[in-house]
Tab-separated table of C-alpha atoms in Angstrom:
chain	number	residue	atom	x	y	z
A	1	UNK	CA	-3.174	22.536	-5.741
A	2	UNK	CA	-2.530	23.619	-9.126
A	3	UNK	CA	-4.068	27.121	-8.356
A	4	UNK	CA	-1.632	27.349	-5.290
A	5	UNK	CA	1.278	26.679	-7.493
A	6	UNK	CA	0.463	29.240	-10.007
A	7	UNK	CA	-0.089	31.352	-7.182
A	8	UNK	CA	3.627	30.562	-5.752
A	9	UNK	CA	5.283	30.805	-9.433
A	10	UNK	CA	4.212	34.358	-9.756
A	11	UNK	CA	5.825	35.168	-6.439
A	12	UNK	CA	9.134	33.858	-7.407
A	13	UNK	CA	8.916	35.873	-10.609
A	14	UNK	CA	10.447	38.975	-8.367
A	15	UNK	CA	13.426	36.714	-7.458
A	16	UNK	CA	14.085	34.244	-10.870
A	17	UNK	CA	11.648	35.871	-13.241
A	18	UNK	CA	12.542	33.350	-15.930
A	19	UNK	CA	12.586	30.120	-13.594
A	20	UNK	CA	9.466	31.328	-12.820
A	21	UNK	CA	7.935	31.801	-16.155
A	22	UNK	CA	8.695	28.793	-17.628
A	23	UNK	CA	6.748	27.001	-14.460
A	24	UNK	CA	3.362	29.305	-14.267
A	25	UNK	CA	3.402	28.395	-18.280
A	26	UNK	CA	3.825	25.176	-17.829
A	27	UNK	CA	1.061	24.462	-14.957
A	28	UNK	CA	-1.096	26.883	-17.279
A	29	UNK	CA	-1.247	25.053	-20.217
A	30	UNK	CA	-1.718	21.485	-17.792
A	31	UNK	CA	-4.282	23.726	-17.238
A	32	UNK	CA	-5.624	24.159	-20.764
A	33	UNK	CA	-4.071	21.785	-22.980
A	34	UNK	CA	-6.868	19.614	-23.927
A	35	UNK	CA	-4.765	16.445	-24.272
A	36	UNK	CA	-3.043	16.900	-20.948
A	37	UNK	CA	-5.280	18.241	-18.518
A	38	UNK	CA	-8.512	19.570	-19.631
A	39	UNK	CA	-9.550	16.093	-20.795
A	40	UNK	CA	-8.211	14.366	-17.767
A	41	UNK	CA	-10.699	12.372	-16.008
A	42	UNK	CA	-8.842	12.980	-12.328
A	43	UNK	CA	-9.942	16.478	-12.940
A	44	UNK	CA	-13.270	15.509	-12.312
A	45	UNK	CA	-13.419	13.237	-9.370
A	46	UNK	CA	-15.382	13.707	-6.131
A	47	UNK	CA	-13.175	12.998	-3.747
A	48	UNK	CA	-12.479	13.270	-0.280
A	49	UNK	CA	-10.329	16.311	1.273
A	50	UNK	CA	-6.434	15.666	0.554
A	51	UNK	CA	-5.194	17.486	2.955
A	52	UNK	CA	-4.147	14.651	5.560
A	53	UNK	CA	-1.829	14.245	2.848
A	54	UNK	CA	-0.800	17.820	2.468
A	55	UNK	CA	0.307	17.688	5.696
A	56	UNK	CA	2.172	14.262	5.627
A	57	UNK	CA	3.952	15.472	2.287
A	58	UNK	CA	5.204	18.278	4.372
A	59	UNK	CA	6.105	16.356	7.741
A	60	UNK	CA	8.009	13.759	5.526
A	61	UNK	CA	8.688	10.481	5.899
A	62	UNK	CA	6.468	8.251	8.580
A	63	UNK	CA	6.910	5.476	10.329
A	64	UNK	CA	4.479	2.167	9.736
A	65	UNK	CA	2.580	1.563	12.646
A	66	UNK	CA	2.939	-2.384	12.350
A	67	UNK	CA	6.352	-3.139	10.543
A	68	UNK	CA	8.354	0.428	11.556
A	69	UNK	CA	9.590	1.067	7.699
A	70	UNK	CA	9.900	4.488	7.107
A	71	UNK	CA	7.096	5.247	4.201
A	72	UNK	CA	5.481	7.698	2.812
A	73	UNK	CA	1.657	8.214	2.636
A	74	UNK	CA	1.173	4.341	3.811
A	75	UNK	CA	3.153	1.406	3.975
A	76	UNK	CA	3.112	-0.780	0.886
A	77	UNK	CA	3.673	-3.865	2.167
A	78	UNK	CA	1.381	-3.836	5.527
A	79	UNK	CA	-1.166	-2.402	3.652
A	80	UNK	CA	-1.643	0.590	6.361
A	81	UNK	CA	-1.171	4.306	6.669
A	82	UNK	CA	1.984	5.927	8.039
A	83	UNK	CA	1.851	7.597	11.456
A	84	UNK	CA	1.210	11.062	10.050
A	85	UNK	CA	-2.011	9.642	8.204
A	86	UNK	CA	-4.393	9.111	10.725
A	87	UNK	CA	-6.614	5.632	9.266
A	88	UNK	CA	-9.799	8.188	10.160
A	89	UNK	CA	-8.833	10.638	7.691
A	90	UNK	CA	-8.726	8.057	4.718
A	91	UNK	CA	-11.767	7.494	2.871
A	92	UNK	CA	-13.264	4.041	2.839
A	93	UNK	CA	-14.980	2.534	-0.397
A	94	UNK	CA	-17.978	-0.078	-0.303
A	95	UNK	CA	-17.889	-1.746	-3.783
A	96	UNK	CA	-20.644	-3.504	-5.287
A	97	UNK	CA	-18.214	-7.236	-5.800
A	98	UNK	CA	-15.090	-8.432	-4.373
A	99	UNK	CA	-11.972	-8.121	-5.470
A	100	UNK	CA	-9.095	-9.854	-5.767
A	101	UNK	CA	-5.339	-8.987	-6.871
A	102	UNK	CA	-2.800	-11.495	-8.381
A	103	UNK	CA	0.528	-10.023	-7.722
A	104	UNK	CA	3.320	-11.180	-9.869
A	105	UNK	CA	6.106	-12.264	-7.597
A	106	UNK	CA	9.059	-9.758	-9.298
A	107	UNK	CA	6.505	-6.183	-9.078
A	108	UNK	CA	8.195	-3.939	-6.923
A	109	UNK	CA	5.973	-3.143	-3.938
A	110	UNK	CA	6.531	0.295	-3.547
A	111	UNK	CA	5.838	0.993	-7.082
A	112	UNK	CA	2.409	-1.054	-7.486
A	113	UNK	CA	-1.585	1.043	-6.963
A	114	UNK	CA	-2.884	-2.321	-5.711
A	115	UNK	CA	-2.201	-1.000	-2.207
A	116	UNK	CA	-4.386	1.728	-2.684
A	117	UNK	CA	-7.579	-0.440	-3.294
A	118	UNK	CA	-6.637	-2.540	-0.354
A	119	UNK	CA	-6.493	0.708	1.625
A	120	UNK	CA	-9.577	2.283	0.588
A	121	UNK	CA	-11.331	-0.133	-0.060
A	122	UNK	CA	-9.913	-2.758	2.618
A	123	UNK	CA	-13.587	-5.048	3.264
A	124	UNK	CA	-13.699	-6.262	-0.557
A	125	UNK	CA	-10.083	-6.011	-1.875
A	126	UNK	CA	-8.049	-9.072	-1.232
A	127	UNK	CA	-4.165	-9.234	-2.681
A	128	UNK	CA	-2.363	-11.935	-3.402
A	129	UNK	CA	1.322	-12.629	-4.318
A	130	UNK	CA	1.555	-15.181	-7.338
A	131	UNK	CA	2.101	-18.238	-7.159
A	132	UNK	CA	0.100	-18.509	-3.713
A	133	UNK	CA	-3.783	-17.655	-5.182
A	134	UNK	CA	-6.830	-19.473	-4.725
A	135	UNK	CA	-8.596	-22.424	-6.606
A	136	UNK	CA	-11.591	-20.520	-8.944
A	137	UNK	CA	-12.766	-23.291	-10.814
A	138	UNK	CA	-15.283	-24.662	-8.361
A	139	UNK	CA	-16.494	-20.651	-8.776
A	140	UNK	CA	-16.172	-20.056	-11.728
A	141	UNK	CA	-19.861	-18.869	-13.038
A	142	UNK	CA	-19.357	-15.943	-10.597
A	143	UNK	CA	-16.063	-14.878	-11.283
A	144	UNK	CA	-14.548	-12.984	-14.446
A	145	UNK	CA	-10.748	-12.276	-15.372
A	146	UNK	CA	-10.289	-8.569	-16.133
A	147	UNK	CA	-7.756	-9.197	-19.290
A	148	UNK	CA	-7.630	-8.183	-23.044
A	149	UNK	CA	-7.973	-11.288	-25.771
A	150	UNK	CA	-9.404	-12.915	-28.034
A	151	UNK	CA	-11.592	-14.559	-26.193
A	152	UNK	CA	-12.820	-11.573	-23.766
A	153	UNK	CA	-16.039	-9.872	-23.460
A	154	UNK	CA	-17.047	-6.155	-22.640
A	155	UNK	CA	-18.646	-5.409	-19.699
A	156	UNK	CA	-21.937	-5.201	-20.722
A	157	UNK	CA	-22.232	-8.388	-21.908
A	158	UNK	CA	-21.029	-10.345	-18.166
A	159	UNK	CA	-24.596	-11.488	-17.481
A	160	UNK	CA	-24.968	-13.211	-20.440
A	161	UNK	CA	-21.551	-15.094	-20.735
A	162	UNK	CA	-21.663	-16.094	-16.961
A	163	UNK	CA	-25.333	-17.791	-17.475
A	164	UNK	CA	-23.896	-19.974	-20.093
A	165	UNK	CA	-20.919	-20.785	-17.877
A	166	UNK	CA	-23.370	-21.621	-15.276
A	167	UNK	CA	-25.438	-23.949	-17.734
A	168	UNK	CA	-22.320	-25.698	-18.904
A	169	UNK	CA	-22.458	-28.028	-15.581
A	170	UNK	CA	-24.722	-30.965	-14.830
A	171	UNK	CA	-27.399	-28.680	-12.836
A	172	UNK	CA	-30.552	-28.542	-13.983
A	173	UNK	CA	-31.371	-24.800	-13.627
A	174	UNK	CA	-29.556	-21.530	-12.816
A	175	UNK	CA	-30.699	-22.195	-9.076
A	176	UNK	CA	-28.719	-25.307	-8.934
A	177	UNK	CA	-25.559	-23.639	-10.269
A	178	UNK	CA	-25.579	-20.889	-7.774
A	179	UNK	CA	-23.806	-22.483	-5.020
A	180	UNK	CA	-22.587	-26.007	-6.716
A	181	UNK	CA	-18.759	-26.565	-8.407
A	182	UNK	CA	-19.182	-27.426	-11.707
A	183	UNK	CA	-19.049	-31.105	-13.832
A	184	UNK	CA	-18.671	-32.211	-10.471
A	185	UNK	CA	-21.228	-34.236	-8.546
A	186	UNK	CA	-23.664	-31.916	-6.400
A	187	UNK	CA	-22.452	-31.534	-2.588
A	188	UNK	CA	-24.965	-32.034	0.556
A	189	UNK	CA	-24.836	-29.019	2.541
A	190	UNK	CA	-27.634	-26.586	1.828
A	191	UNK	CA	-27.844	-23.989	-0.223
A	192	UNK	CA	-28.673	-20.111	0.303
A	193	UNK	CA	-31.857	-19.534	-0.419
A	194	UNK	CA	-32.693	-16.153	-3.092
A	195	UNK	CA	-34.857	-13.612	-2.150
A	196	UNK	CA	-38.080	-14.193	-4.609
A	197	UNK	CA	-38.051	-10.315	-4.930
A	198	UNK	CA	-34.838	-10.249	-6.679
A	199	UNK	CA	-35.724	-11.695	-10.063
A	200	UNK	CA	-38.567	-9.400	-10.548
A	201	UNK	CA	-37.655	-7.737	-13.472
A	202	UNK	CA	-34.530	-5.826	-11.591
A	203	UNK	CA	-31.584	-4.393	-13.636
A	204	UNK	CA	-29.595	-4.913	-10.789
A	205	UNK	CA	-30.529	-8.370	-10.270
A	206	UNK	CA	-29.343	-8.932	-13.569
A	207	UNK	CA	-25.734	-8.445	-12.636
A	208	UNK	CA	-25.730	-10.137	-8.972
A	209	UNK	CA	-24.455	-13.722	-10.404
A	210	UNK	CA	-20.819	-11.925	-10.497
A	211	UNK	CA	-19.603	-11.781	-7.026
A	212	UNK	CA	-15.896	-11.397	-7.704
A	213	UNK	CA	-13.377	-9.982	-10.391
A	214	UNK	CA	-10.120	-10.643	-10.183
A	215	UNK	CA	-7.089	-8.205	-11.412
A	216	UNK	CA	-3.413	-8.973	-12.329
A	217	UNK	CA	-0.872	-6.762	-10.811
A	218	UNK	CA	2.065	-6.833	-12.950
A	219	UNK	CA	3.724	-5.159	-16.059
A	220	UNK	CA	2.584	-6.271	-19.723
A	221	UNK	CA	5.635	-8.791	-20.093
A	222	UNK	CA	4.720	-10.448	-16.470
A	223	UNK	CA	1.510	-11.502	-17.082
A	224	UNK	CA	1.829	-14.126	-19.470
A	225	UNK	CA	2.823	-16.422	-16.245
A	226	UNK	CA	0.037	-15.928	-14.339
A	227	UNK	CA	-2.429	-15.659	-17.394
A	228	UNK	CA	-1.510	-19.485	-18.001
A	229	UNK	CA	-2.029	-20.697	-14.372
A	230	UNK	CA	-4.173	-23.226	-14.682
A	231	UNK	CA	-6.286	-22.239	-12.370
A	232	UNK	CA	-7.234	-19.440	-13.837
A	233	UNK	CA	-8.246	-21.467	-16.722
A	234	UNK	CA	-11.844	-21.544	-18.123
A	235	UNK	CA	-12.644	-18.000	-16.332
A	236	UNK	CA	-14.675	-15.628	-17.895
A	237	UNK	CA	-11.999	-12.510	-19.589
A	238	UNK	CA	-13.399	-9.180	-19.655
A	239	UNK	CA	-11.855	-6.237	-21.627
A	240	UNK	CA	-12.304	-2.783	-20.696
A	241	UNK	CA	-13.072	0.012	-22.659
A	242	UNK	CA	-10.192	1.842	-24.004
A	243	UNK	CA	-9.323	4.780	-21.918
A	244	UNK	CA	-5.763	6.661	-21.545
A	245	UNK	CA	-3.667	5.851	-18.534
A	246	UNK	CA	-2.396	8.740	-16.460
A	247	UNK	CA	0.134	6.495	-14.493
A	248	UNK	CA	4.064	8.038	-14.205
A	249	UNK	CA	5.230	5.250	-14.439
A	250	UNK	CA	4.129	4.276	-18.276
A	251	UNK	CA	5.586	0.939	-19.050
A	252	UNK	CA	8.098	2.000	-22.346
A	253	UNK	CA	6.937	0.571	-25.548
A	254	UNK	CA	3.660	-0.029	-24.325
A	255	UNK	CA	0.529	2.066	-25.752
A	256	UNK	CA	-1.181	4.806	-23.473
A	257	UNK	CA	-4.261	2.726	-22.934
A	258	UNK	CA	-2.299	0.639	-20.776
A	259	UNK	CA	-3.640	0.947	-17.519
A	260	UNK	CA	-2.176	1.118	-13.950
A	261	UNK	CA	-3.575	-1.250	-11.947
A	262	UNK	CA	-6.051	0.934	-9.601
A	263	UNK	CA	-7.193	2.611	-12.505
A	264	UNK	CA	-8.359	-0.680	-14.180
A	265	UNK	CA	-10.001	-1.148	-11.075
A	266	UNK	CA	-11.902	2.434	-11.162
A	267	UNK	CA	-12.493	2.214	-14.791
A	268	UNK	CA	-14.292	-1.331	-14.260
A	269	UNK	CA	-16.529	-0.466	-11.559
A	270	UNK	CA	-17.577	2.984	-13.253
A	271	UNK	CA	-18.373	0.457	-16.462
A	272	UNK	CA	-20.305	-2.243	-13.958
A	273	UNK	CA	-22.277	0.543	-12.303
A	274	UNK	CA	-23.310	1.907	-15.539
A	275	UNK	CA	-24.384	-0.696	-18.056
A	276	UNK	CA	-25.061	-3.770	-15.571
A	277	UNK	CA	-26.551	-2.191	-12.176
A	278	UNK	CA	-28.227	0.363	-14.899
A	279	UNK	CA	-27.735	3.099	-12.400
A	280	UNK	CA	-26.448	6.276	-13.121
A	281	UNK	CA	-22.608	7.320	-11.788
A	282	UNK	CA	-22.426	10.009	-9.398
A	283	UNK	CA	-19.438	9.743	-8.145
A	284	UNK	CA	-19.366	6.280	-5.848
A	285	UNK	CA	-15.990	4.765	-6.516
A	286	UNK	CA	-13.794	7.912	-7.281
A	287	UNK	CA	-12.248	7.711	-3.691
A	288	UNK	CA	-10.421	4.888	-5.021
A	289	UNK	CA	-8.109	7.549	-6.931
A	290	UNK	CA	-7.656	8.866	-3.447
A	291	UNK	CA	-3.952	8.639	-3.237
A	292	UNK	CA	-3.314	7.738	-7.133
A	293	UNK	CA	-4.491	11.285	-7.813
A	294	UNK	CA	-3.140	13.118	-5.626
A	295	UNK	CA	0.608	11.196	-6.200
A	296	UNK	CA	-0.210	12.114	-9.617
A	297	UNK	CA	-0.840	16.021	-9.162
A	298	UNK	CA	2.380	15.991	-6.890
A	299	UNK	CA	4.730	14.399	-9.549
A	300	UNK	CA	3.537	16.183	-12.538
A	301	UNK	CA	3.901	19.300	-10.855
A	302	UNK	CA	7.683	18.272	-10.059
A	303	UNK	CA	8.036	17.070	-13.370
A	304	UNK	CA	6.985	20.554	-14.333
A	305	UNK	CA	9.143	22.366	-11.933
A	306	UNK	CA	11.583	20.760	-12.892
A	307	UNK	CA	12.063	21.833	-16.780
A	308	UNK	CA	10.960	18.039	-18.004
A	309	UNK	CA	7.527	18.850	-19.211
């Protein structure tokens, strides 16, 4: 895309040689400016082909195929591609947990990534909009918090915090804990029996206790009312490791290691697959940047156009 562009500033040169200058110098040094492009991580993604959406940025506007809005790329509310984005052509992402978003009440649909792991990732990724969430408590020794404080862990260390929240109830052994609320009296119905194999020394085994991670979708100054729901009390918080956002839409004020919401998502699971699956990354979960990169590419490039860069 940025190749084409180039391509299409040097043919304007004839007509506004100036215009024209200032653009194919400004994609070049996205290009090869280390701290804009050359070090930016969307660079290297394996993704799938984008060009369902080249062609639905140049049709336009589309309609939703449940609610009829007229979106673009996919409807943010009905969690669905537009007309002109046939669901076939979008890449689907099996992650390793489930997911679930926390959306505060006052984030502006249309300007939220959530959607985009519900779309691409629509078996694991569950959203919610605050105050309506579930009750975690009963849960909570398979469950973690992705947010920063004083009280989080990294990612590495998730296996080991979650077995002592597992030990902190009246259950005898890890077994007992798997499937039983805690500091509450055991309930009757059977349990799900673990495959013997499992334990045997596996480094992914190690990591299989935390079935779900949940995200808050909201900016910085949002979260403090949903951080102090009580029922997200007593969950395990995780930070992540600091990496630079490449959202547009940077909150003001706020550091560049704030990140969007999908990339928190991305980041994690890179982080998860690494140091508690112990497998190497090759790629697995960069479809989740599906549309967030390729929204990105587009804006910067107007941004560019445009004289603002």
């Amino acid at each position: 895309q940025l190749t084409m562009s180039l391509k299409s500033s040097t043919i304007l040169n004839e007509e506004n040689a100036q215009g024209a200058k200032r653009n194919t110098e400004c994609l070049e040094s996205l290009l090869q400016t280390p701290s804009s492009f050359q070090d930016n991580p969307l660079q290297q993604l394996q993704l799938a082909s984008q060009e369902v959406l080249e062609k639905a940025k140049k049709s336009g506007r589309s309609k939703c195929p449940r609610c009829n809005s007229s979106r673009m790329f996919y409807c943010y509310t009905c969690f669905v591609p537009v007309e002109t984005v046939p669901t076939k052509e979008i890449p689907t992402v099996k992650l390793p947990l489930k997911i679930d978003i926390i959306k505060h009440p006052n984030e502006t649909d249309g300007k939220s990534t959530a959607v985009h792991a519900k779309l691409l990732a629509p078996d694991d990724v569950t959203i919610y909009k605050y105050p309506c969430i579930p009750e975690y408590e009963e849960k909570r020794h398979e469950i973690a918090l992705i947010f920063p404080g004083p009280n989080s862990v990294s990612v590495k260390d998730i296996p080991f915090h979650l077995q002592k929240y597992t030990k902190k109830g009246i259950c005898a052994s890890d077994d007992d804990c798997s499937r039983e609320p805690l500091l509450k009296q055991a309930k009757t119905e059977p349990e799900e029996e673990k495959n013997p194999n499992e334990g045997i020394s596996s480094s992914r085994s190690e990591g299989t206790s935390l079935k779900k991670i949940i995200f808050i979708d909201s900016t910085w100054n949002q979260t403090n009312k949903i951080i102090t729901d009580e029922r997200l009390q007593g969950l395990l918080q995780i930070e992540l490791k600091t990496r630079k956002t490449c959202f547009w839409r940077h909150q003001k004020g706020k550091p560049d290691t704030y990140l969007s919401t999908i990339e928190a998502i991305y980041y994690f699971l890179v982080d998860y697959h690494q140091e508690i699956l112990k497998e190497s990354y090759k790629g697995q979960y960069d479809n989740l940047l599906f549309f967030f990169s390729f929204m990105y590419t587009l804006i910067k490039d107007a941004k560019c156009c445009a004289g603002k860069e």
